[in-house]
mmCIF file of C-alpha atoms and ligand atoms in Angstrom:
data_model
loop_
_atom_site.group_PDB
_atom_site.id
_atom_site.type_symbol
_atom_site.label_atom_id
_atom_site.label_comp_id
_atom_site.label_asym_id
_atom_site.label_seq_id
_atom_site.Cartn_x
_atom_site.Cartn_y
_atom_site.Cartn_z
ATOM 1 C CA UNK A 1 -0.082 -0.198 0.243
ATOM 2 C CA UNK A 2 1.513 3.493 -0.856
ATOM 3 C CA UNK A 3 2.006 6.002 1.830
ATOM 4 C CA UNK A 4 -1.089 8.394 0.124
ATOM 5 C CA UNK A 5 -3.368 5.666 -0.348
ATOM 6 C CA UNK A 6 -3.523 4.331 3.556
ATOM 7 C CA UNK A 7 -6.661 5.751 5.534
ATOM 8 C CA UNK A 8 -6.147 7.994 8.665
ATOM 9 C CA UNK A 9 -3.768 7.005 10.994
ATOM 10 C CA UNK A 10 -5.220 4.902 14.439
ATOM 11 C CA UNK A 11 -3.622 5.403 17.775
ATOM 12 C CA UNK A 12 -4.191 4.091 20.645
ATOM 13 C CA UNK A 13 -3.079 6.207 23.953
ATOM 14 C CA UNK A 14 -2.801 3.886 27.371
ATOM 15 C CA UNK A 15 -2.221 6.262 30.528
ATOM 16 C CA UNK A 16 -0.568 5.067 33.377
ATOM 17 C CA UNK A 17 -0.022 8.112 35.110
ATOM 18 C CA UNK A 18 3.456 10.136 35.515
ATOM 19 C CA UNK A 19 4.101 13.886 35.773
ATOM 20 C CA UNK A 20 2.570 14.527 32.688
ATOM 21 C CA UNK A 21 -1.053 13.796 33.940
ATOM 22 C CA UNK A 22 -0.346 15.236 37.277
ATOM 23 C CA UNK A 23 -1.773 18.444 39.015
ATOM 24 C CA UNK A 24 -0.789 20.008 42.472
ATOM 25 C CA UNK A 25 -2.178 19.461 45.653
ATOM 26 C CA UNK A 26 -3.716 22.387 46.732
ATOM 27 C CA UNK A 27 -3.132 21.802 50.287
ATOM 28 C CA UNK A 28 0.064 20.124 50.214
ATOM 29 C CA UNK A 29 1.455 20.904 46.717
ATOM 30 C CA UNK A 30 2.711 17.553 45.968
ATOM 31 C CA UNK A 31 1.900 16.279 42.713
ATOM 32 C CA UNK A 32 -0.433 13.631 42.280
ATOM 33 C CA UNK A 33 -1.549 11.958 38.977
ATOM 34 C CA UNK A 34 -5.081 12.645 37.640
ATOM 35 C CA UNK A 35 -7.928 11.788 35.197
ATOM 36 C CA UNK A 36 -6.981 11.167 31.551
ATOM 37 C CA UNK A 37 -9.756 13.507 30.541
ATOM 38 C CA UNK A 38 -8.287 16.266 31.760
ATOM 39 C CA UNK A 39 -4.887 15.857 30.320
ATOM 40 C CA UNK A 40 -6.332 15.502 26.894
ATOM 41 C CA UNK A 41 -8.424 18.410 27.571
ATOM 42 C CA UNK A 42 -5.227 20.452 28.304
ATOM 43 C CA UNK A 43 -4.257 19.870 24.889
ATOM 44 C CA UNK A 44 -6.812 21.231 22.202
ATOM 45 C CA UNK A 45 -4.133 20.968 19.479
ATOM 46 C CA UNK A 46 -4.345 17.300 19.737
ATOM 47 C CA UNK A 47 -7.718 18.113 16.943
ATOM 48 C CA UNK A 48 -5.384 19.147 14.926
ATOM 49 C CA UNK A 49 -3.762 15.560 14.143
ATOM 50 C CA UNK A 50 -5.850 13.889 11.533
ATOM 51 C CA UNK A 51 -5.654 10.801 13.625
ATOM 52 C CA UNK A 52 -8.406 8.540 14.969
ATOM 53 C CA UNK A 53 -7.216 8.449 18.657
ATOM 54 C CA UNK A 54 -8.559 5.927 21.033
ATOM 55 C CA UNK A 55 -7.776 5.702 24.802
ATOM 56 C CA UNK A 56 -7.379 3.790 27.605
ATOM 57 C CA UNK A 57 -6.497 4.709 31.019
ATOM 58 C CA UNK A 58 -5.195 2.431 34.438
ATOM 59 C CA UNK A 59 -8.083 2.723 36.902
ATOM 60 C CA UNK A 60 -5.996 4.458 39.080
ATOM 61 C CA UNK A 61 -3.474 6.259 37.793
ATOM 62 C CA UNK A 62 -0.187 6.027 39.116
ATOM 63 C CA UNK A 63 3.120 7.520 39.965
ATOM 64 C CA UNK A 64 5.489 5.396 38.095
ATOM 65 C CA UNK A 65 7.441 4.724 41.210
ATOM 66 C CA UNK A 66 5.041 2.351 41.744
ATOM 67 C CA UNK A 67 4.827 0.700 38.857
ATOM 68 C CA UNK A 68 5.293 -3.176 39.151
ATOM 69 C CA UNK A 69 5.339 -6.427 36.732
ATOM 70 C CA UNK A 70 1.349 -6.696 36.999
ATOM 71 C CA UNK A 71 0.876 -3.121 35.450
ATOM 72 C CA UNK A 72 3.634 -4.278 32.513
ATOM 73 C CA UNK A 73 1.011 -7.034 32.109
ATOM 74 C CA UNK A 74 -1.747 -4.952 31.958
ATOM 75 C CA UNK A 75 0.124 -2.460 29.240
ATOM 76 C CA UNK A 76 1.183 -5.458 27.208
ATOM 77 C CA UNK A 77 -2.784 -6.897 27.270
ATOM 78 C CA UNK A 78 -4.038 -3.348 26.302
ATOM 79 C CA UNK A 79 -1.689 -3.911 23.520
ATOM 80 C CA UNK A 80 -2.338 -7.390 22.729
ATOM 81 C CA UNK A 81 -6.434 -6.858 22.546
ATOM 82 C CA UNK A 82 -5.840 -3.791 20.269
ATOM 83 C CA UNK A 83 -3.234 -4.902 18.041
ATOM 84 C CA UNK A 84 -5.154 -4.957 14.878
ATOM 85 C CA UNK A 85 -7.270 -2.258 15.393
ATOM 86 C CA UNK A 86 -4.620 -0.067 15.789
ATOM 87 C CA UNK A 87 -1.562 1.259 13.939
ATOM 88 C CA UNK A 88 0.653 2.661 16.730
ATOM 89 C CA UNK A 89 0.398 3.033 20.375
ATOM 90 C CA UNK A 90 1.428 5.904 22.740
ATOM 91 C CA UNK A 91 1.861 4.807 26.081
ATOM 92 C CA UNK A 92 1.959 8.081 29.212
ATOM 93 C CA UNK A 93 4.312 6.714 31.787
ATOM 94 C CA UNK A 94 5.859 8.704 34.288
ATOM 95 C CA UNK A 95 9.967 9.320 33.914
ATOM 96 C CA UNK A 96 11.494 7.733 37.084
ATOM 97 C CA UNK A 97 10.748 3.483 35.695
ATOM 98 C CA UNK A 98 10.131 4.522 32.264
ATOM 99 C CA UNK A 99 13.156 2.581 31.207
ATOM 100 C CA UNK A 100 12.325 -0.286 32.915
ATOM 101 C CA UNK A 101 8.978 -0.508 31.346
ATOM 102 C CA UNK A 102 10.413 0.057 27.981
ATOM 103 C CA UNK A 103 12.867 -2.329 28.377
ATOM 104 C CA UNK A 104 10.396 -5.060 30.128
ATOM 105 C CA UNK A 105 7.903 -4.310 27.417
ATOM 106 C CA UNK A 106 10.579 -4.700 24.654
ATOM 107 C CA UNK A 107 10.753 -8.534 25.797
ATOM 108 C CA UNK A 108 7.364 -9.147 26.550
ATOM 109 C CA UNK A 109 5.815 -8.198 23.133
ATOM 110 C CA UNK A 110 8.106 -10.938 20.821
ATOM 111 C CA UNK A 111 7.551 -10.332 17.412
ATOM 112 C CA UNK A 112 6.089 -6.697 17.760
ATOM 113 C CA UNK A 113 6.192 -4.860 14.281
ATOM 114 C CA UNK A 114 3.983 -1.940 15.426
ATOM 115 C CA UNK A 115 5.556 1.088 17.027
ATOM 116 C CA UNK A 116 4.933 1.287 21.094
ATOM 117 C CA UNK A 117 6.043 5.037 22.002
ATOM 118 C CA UNK A 118 6.586 5.705 25.861
ATOM 119 C CA UNK A 119 6.305 9.187 27.050
ATOM 120 C CA UNK A 120 5.825 11.651 29.600
ATOM 121 C CA UNK A 121 7.255 14.948 30.939
ATOM 122 C CA UNK A 122 8.996 16.705 33.554
ATOM 123 C CA UNK A 123 6.724 19.066 33.966
ATOM 124 C CA UNK A 124 2.744 18.664 33.805
ATOM 125 C CA UNK A 125 0.591 19.476 31.387
ATOM 126 C CA UNK A 126 -1.310 21.989 32.747
ATOM 127 C CA UNK A 127 1.540 24.045 33.376
ATOM 128 C CA UNK A 128 2.662 26.991 31.308
ATOM 129 C CA UNK A 129 6.078 25.773 30.272
ATOM 130 C CA UNK A 130 5.103 22.245 30.374
ATOM 131 C CA UNK A 131 6.846 20.016 27.791
ATOM 132 C CA UNK A 132 4.103 17.244 28.038
ATOM 133 C CA UNK A 133 2.644 18.738 25.021
ATOM 134 C CA UNK A 134 5.064 18.843 22.663
ATOM 135 C CA UNK A 135 6.384 15.044 23.861
ATOM 136 C CA UNK A 136 2.660 13.995 23.382
ATOM 137 C CA UNK A 137 2.288 15.362 19.881
ATOM 138 C CA UNK A 138 5.696 13.969 18.895
ATOM 139 C CA UNK A 139 4.681 10.569 20.179
ATOM 140 C CA UNK A 140 1.791 10.475 18.595
ATOM 141 C CA UNK A 141 3.538 11.458 15.307
ATOM 142 C CA UNK A 142 6.056 8.967 15.177
ATOM 143 C CA UNK A 143 3.365 6.430 16.358
ATOM 144 C CA UNK A 144 1.871 7.422 12.997
ATOM 145 C CA UNK A 145 4.744 7.518 10.763
ATOM 146 C CA UNK A 146 5.309 5.044 7.908
ATOM 147 C CA UNK A 147 8.196 4.981 5.213
ATOM 148 C CA UNK A 148 7.612 5.712 1.614
ATOM 149 C CA UNK A 149 6.368 2.074 1.284
ATOM 150 C CA UNK A 150 3.652 2.669 3.882
ATOM 151 C CA UNK A 151 5.350 0.040 6.167
ATOM 152 C CA UNK A 152 5.368 1.214 10.204
ATOM 153 C CA UNK A 153 8.623 3.433 10.705
ATOM 154 C CA UNK A 154 9.358 2.330 14.036
ATOM 155 C CA UNK A 155 8.569 -1.162 14.937
ATOM 156 C CA UNK A 156 9.934 -1.180 18.423
ATOM 157 C CA UNK A 157 9.206 -0.405 22.089
ATOM 158 C CA UNK A 158 10.719 3.572 21.674
ATOM 159 C CA UNK A 159 11.233 6.511 24.315
ATOM 160 C CA UNK A 160 10.125 10.051 22.673
ATOM 161 C CA UNK A 161 11.751 12.561 24.872
ATOM 162 C CA UNK A 162 11.780 16.022 24.022
ATOM 163 C CA UNK A 163 14.718 16.122 21.174
ATOM 164 C CA UNK A 164 15.233 11.992 20.584
ATOM 165 C CA UNK A 165 13.869 9.058 20.362
ATOM 166 C CA UNK A 166 15.571 5.781 22.401
ATOM 167 C CA UNK A 167 14.822 2.555 21.712
ATOM 168 C CA UNK A 168 12.959 1.660 24.676
ATOM 169 C CA UNK A 169 15.896 -0.848 26.061
ATOM 170 C CA UNK A 170 18.485 0.685 25.692
ATOM 171 C CA UNK A 171 17.722 3.903 27.347
ATOM 172 C CA UNK A 172 18.225 5.560 31.035
ATOM 173 C CA UNK A 173 16.705 8.361 32.947
ATOM 174 C CA UNK A 174 19.900 10.601 33.068
ATOM 175 C CA UNK A 175 18.082 13.342 35.075
ATOM 176 C CA UNK A 176 15.538 14.681 37.141
ATOM 177 C CA UNK A 177 15.753 18.403 36.249
ATOM 178 C CA UNK A 178 16.265 18.160 32.340
ATOM 179 C CA UNK A 179 14.027 18.347 29.998
ATOM 180 C CA UNK A 180 16.189 15.715 27.659
ATOM 181 C CA UNK A 181 15.244 13.443 30.828
ATOM 182 C CA UNK A 182 16.857 10.437 29.006
ATOM 183 C CA UNK A 183 19.559 8.839 27.290
ATOM 184 C CA UNK A 184 21.122 5.809 25.481
ATOM 185 C CA UNK A 185 24.554 5.937 26.515
ATOM 186 C CA UNK A 186 25.516 2.962 24.193
ATOM 187 C CA UNK A 187 23.029 3.380 21.346
ATOM 188 C CA UNK A 188 22.255 5.676 18.969
ATOM 189 C CA UNK A 189 19.375 7.862 18.603
ATOM 190 C CA UNK A 190 16.372 6.117 16.925
ATOM 191 C CA UNK A 191 15.369 10.100 15.732
ATOM 192 C CA UNK A 192 16.216 13.429 16.393
ATOM 193 C CA UNK A 193 13.435 15.955 16.543
ATOM 194 C CA UNK A 194 13.972 19.393 15.831
ATOM 195 C CA UNK A 195 12.340 21.133 13.041
ATOM 196 C CA UNK A 196 11.269 18.098 12.263
ATOM 197 C CA UNK A 197 11.806 14.043 13.004
ATOM 198 C CA UNK A 198 14.767 12.664 11.213
ATOM 199 C CA UNK A 199 14.906 9.286 11.899
ATOM 200 C CA UNK A 200 17.977 7.325 12.117
ATOM 201 C CA UNK A 201 17.411 4.566 9.768
ATOM 202 C CA UNK A 202 19.931 2.070 10.192
ATOM 203 C CA UNK A 203 19.528 2.283 13.530
ATOM 204 C CA UNK A 204 15.929 1.169 13.744
ATOM 205 C CA UNK A 205 14.971 -2.116 14.711
ATOM 206 C CA UNK A 206 13.905 -4.481 12.009
ATOM 207 C CA UNK A 207 12.427 -7.571 13.457
ATOM 208 C CA UNK A 208 14.087 -11.211 13.478
ATOM 209 C CA UNK A 209 10.644 -12.520 11.931
ATOM 210 C CA UNK A 210 9.042 -10.637 9.911
ATOM 211 C CA UNK A 211 5.300 -11.345 9.323
ATOM 212 C CA UNK A 212 5.502 -13.705 12.524
ATOM 213 C CA UNK A 213 2.393 -13.197 15.276
ATOM 214 C CA UNK A 214 2.646 -10.740 18.141
ATOM 215 C CA UNK A 215 3.533 -13.381 21.135
ATOM 216 C CA UNK A 216 3.202 -11.877 24.423
ATOM 217 C CA UNK A 217 4.779 -13.208 27.504
ATOM 218 C CA UNK A 218 2.626 -12.051 30.328
ATOM 219 C CA UNK A 219 5.003 -13.987 33.238
ATOM 220 C CA UNK A 220 8.297 -11.738 34.928
ATOM 221 C CA UNK A 221 9.856 -13.712 37.459
ATOM 222 C CA UNK A 222 10.659 -11.152 40.077
ATOM 223 C CA UNK A 223 13.221 -13.702 42.689
ATOM 224 C CA UNK A 224 16.102 -11.279 41.141
ATOM 225 C CA UNK A 225 18.442 -8.528 42.605
ATOM 226 C CA UNK A 226 20.816 -6.698 42.046
ATOM 227 C CA UNK A 227 24.649 -6.620 43.814
ATOM 228 C CA UNK A 228 25.930 -3.536 43.304
ATOM 229 C CA UNK A 229 29.744 -3.754 44.169
ATOM 230 C CA UNK A 230 32.046 -0.858 45.868
ATOM 231 C CA UNK A 231 35.541 -0.767 47.194
ATOM 232 C CA UNK A 232 35.264 -2.363 51.073
ATOM 233 C CA UNK A 233 31.885 -4.485 50.589
ATOM 234 C CA UNK A 234 32.240 -6.812 53.256
ATOM 235 C CA UNK A 235 32.090 -10.282 52.962
ATOM 236 C CA UNK A 236 28.535 -10.923 55.333
ATOM 237 C CA UNK A 237 26.618 -8.368 53.185
ATOM 238 C CA UNK A 238 27.365 -10.135 49.676
ATOM 239 C CA UNK A 239 26.823 -13.611 51.038
ATOM 240 C CA UNK A 240 23.441 -13.030 53.080
ATOM 241 C CA UNK A 241 22.435 -11.333 49.438
ATOM 242 C CA UNK A 242 23.505 -14.380 48.066
ATOM 243 C CA UNK A 243 21.899 -16.318 50.399
ATOM 244 C CA UNK A 244 18.132 -14.512 49.398
ATOM 245 C CA UNK A 245 15.759 -17.222 49.954
ATOM 246 C CA UNK A 246 14.215 -18.182 46.730
ATOM 247 C CA UNK A 247 16.731 -15.613 44.480
ATOM 248 C CA UNK A 248 17.041 -17.386 41.314
ATOM 249 C CA UNK A 249 18.864 -14.331 39.390
ATOM 250 C CA UNK A 250 21.760 -11.428 40.574
ATOM 251 C CA UNK A 251 22.654 -8.706 38.462
ATOM 252 C CA UNK A 252 26.343 -7.609 39.285
ATOM 253 C CA UNK A 253 27.458 -4.387 38.902
ATOM 254 C CA UNK A 254 30.819 -4.283 38.271
ATOM 255 C CA UNK A 255 33.850 -1.598 38.230
ATOM 256 C CA UNK A 256 34.815 -0.731 34.528
ATOM 257 C CA UNK A 257 35.242 -3.735 32.052
ATOM 258 C CA UNK A 258 33.400 -6.174 34.446
ATOM 259 C CA UNK A 259 35.732 -6.178 37.878
ATOM 260 C CA UNK A 260 35.194 -6.795 40.802
ATOM 261 C CA UNK A 261 37.158 -7.247 44.389
ATOM 262 C CA UNK A 262 40.117 -9.857 44.440
ATOM 263 C CA UNK A 263 40.009 -11.390 47.991
ATOM 264 C CA UNK A 264 39.086 -15.024 47.597
ATOM 265 C CA UNK A 265 35.594 -14.895 49.814
ATOM 266 C CA UNK A 266 34.411 -13.238 46.983
ATOM 267 C CA UNK A 267 35.465 -15.621 43.893
ATOM 268 C CA UNK A 268 34.347 -18.052 46.057
ATOM 269 C CA UNK A 269 30.636 -16.731 47.305
ATOM 270 C CA UNK A 270 29.846 -16.018 43.400
ATOM 271 C CA UNK A 271 31.217 -19.626 42.766
ATOM 272 C CA UNK A 272 28.439 -21.099 45.063
ATOM 273 C CA UNK A 273 25.973 -19.227 44.222
ATOM 274 C CA UNK A 274 26.361 -20.346 40.552
ATOM 275 C CA UNK A 275 26.808 -23.926 41.198
ATOM 276 C CA UNK A 276 23.175 -23.714 43.416
ATOM 277 C CA UNK A 277 21.663 -22.792 39.774
ATOM 278 C CA UNK A 278 21.179 -19.001 40.376
ATOM 279 C CA UNK A 279 22.347 -16.937 37.383
ATOM 280 C CA UNK A 280 24.461 -14.274 37.957
ATOM 281 C CA UNK A 281 25.022 -11.461 35.282
ATOM 282 C CA UNK A 282 28.385 -8.961 35.043
ATOM 283 C CA UNK A 283 27.279 -5.546 34.224
ATOM 284 C CA UNK A 284 29.696 -2.263 34.038
ATOM 285 C CA UNK A 285 28.803 0.493 36.569
ATOM 286 C CA UNK A 286 30.068 2.485 33.638
ATOM 287 C CA UNK A 287 27.611 4.709 31.769
ATOM 288 C CA UNK A 288 29.004 3.669 29.024
ATOM 289 C CA UNK A 289 31.111 0.757 27.420
ATOM 290 C CA UNK A 290 31.009 -2.999 27.672
ATOM 291 C CA UNK A 291 32.016 -5.716 30.148
ATOM 292 C CA UNK A 292 35.098 -7.489 28.473
ATOM 293 C CA UNK A 293 35.294 -10.676 31.006
ATOM 294 C CA UNK A 294 38.960 -11.557 29.601
ATOM 295 C CA UNK A 295 40.397 -8.352 29.585
ATOM 296 C CA UNK A 296 41.759 -8.212 33.356
ATOM 297 C CA UNK A 297 42.368 -11.180 35.547
ATOM 298 C CA UNK A 298 39.987 -10.406 38.370
ATOM 299 C CA UNK A 299 36.601 -10.143 35.213
ATOM 300 C CA UNK A 300 38.355 -13.516 34.370
ATOM 301 C CA UNK A 301 37.877 -15.248 37.286
ATOM 302 C CA UNK A 302 34.476 -14.302 37.916
ATOM 303 C CA UNK A 303 33.560 -15.649 34.393
ATOM 304 C CA UNK A 304 35.373 -18.936 35.168
ATOM 305 C CA UNK A 305 32.977 -19.066 38.489
ATOM 306 C CA UNK A 306 30.371 -19.121 35.641
ATOM 307 C CA UNK A 307 29.213 -15.449 35.549
ATOM 308 C CA UNK A 308 27.820 -14.609 32.399
ATOM 309 C CA UNK A 309 28.769 -11.642 30.777
ATOM 310 C CA UNK A 310 25.735 -8.710 30.149
ATOM 311 C CA UNK A 311 28.206 -7.121 27.679
ATOM 312 C CA UNK A 312 26.718 -3.220 26.985
ATOM 313 C CA UNK A 313 22.923 -4.048 28.245
ATOM 314 C CA UNK A 314 21.563 -1.335 30.619
ATOM 315 C CA UNK A 315 21.149 -2.336 34.156
ATOM 316 C CA UNK A 316 17.443 -1.549 33.846
ATOM 317 C CA UNK A 317 17.468 -3.965 30.563
ATOM 318 C CA UNK A 318 19.781 -6.610 32.549
ATOM 319 C CA UNK A 319 17.390 -7.004 35.754
ATOM 320 C CA UNK A 320 13.974 -6.977 33.290
ATOM 321 C CA UNK A 321 15.396 -9.523 30.705
ATOM 322 C CA UNK A 322 16.515 -11.865 33.470
ATOM 323 C CA UNK A 323 12.819 -11.381 34.822
ATOM 324 C CA UNK A 324 11.780 -11.959 31.856
ATOM 325 C CA UNK A 325 13.640 -15.083 30.731
ATOM 326 C CA UNK A 326 12.942 -17.011 34.570
ATOM 327 C CA UNK A 327 9.359 -15.405 33.692
ATOM 328 C CA UNK A 328 9.074 -18.324 30.749
ATOM 329 C CA UNK A 329 10.599 -21.191 32.838
ATOM 330 C CA UNK A 330 14.026 -21.795 31.319
ATOM 331 C CA UNK A 331 16.532 -23.441 32.887
ATOM 332 C CA UNK A 332 19.940 -21.481 34.477
ATOM 333 C CA UNK A 333 21.754 -22.918 30.602
ATOM 334 C CA UNK A 334 18.899 -21.519 28.664
ATOM 335 C CA UNK A 335 18.717 -18.103 30.389
ATOM 336 C CA UNK A 336 22.712 -17.665 30.922
ATOM 337 C CA UNK A 337 22.608 -18.852 26.521
ATOM 338 C CA UNK A 338 19.757 -15.653 26.185
ATOM 339 C CA UNK A 339 21.461 -13.147 28.460
ATOM 340 C CA UNK A 340 24.370 -13.216 26.064
ATOM 341 C CA UNK A 341 22.334 -13.103 22.803
ATOM 342 C CA UNK A 342 20.068 -10.162 21.420
ATOM 343 C CA UNK A 343 16.483 -10.821 22.185
ATOM 344 C CA UNK A 344 15.452 -7.179 20.466
ATOM 345 C CA UNK A 345 18.439 -4.882 20.262
ATOM 346 C CA UNK A 346 19.532 -4.278 23.726
ATOM 347 C CA UNK A 347 22.558 -5.770 23.160
ATOM 348 C CA UNK A 348 25.330 -4.587 20.610
ATOM 349 C CA UNK A 349 26.531 -7.880 18.548
HETATM 350 N N1 LIG B 1 7.548 10.487 40.109
HETATM 351 C C1 LIG B 1 7.108 10.922 38.399
HETATM 352 C C2 LIG B 1 6.795 9.696 37.796
HETATM 353 O O1 LIG B 1 7.338 8.708 37.602
HETATM 354 C C3 LIG B 1 8.174 11.740 37.980
HETATM 355 C C4 LIG B 1 7.739 11.814 36.428
HETATM 356 O O2 LIG B 1 6.447 11.100 35.581
HETATM 357 O O3 LIG B 1 8.430 12.812 36.017
HETATM 358 O O4 LIG B 1 5.472 9.079 37.997
#
């Protein structure tokens, strides 16, 4: 189908809460989420878009710091139920956990070949200097965008914020104050937003199985934890964390190219954890770059203990990928294998 013969774009907006839809409480002056219709009424310009816009809102919109895998499943279900009827999806979401949600959804929505654009704002949409209005309108335009052959321009979960479109599972919230609140430290932008929207076509995800039906994986296993290393971390603390009952996966946040303390007790604790069938994934604390397990002796010893390299995964993508793979009921060996492979563009190969 050529671009000009296409019908009006049909976009579904999913409102979960976040600052974009918040209002100040007149007594406490704290921001709290309000109803979706208030949000829509605040953007009369939406009527200028020649789109058919449907909407769904969480029964109780939330501050995204209250986000849970149950909420991710709710968003995924709305997308699955409406997948055939809409061209694209715009999810309005708080910024605090947006990078977790965008990473989680990228794994949950297997074979996604339509745009799922997540956005929000730093200032509520009702405020004079809000960034919410522009973010919302640009997100809708991206969700409706087609290439010259009439195909969806974006076929993945992405975050639109201020001047950039980022891959969802490569994004991190980098600022609590700046309008450009997100960044992808290990992957280029999918689009730059200026006077126009300029897509970085080489960077856009093109699925492994074009035409394959959407398959949604709802189950996320929360028996995971982060262990963030620092010089002086105590043996008792490490052993206590690794002995957490029911734990199945650990994201180990290491120094530099994947290094940690060189004390024998540390390697011993990690080795015993791996032997128990717990998956330990090594990611770097650096904002940019990758784990190189064989560059230094200490990283190599971790690898010899059975720790798997998370390469250049963000910390949000590492934990949600682990939750996703464990949630699919895979064995520890299968999880280890998939952690090293790119499922939907989350790792540089
Ligand atoms: N606390 C808010 C939230 O994540 C922050 C925001 O939306 O920017 O819901």
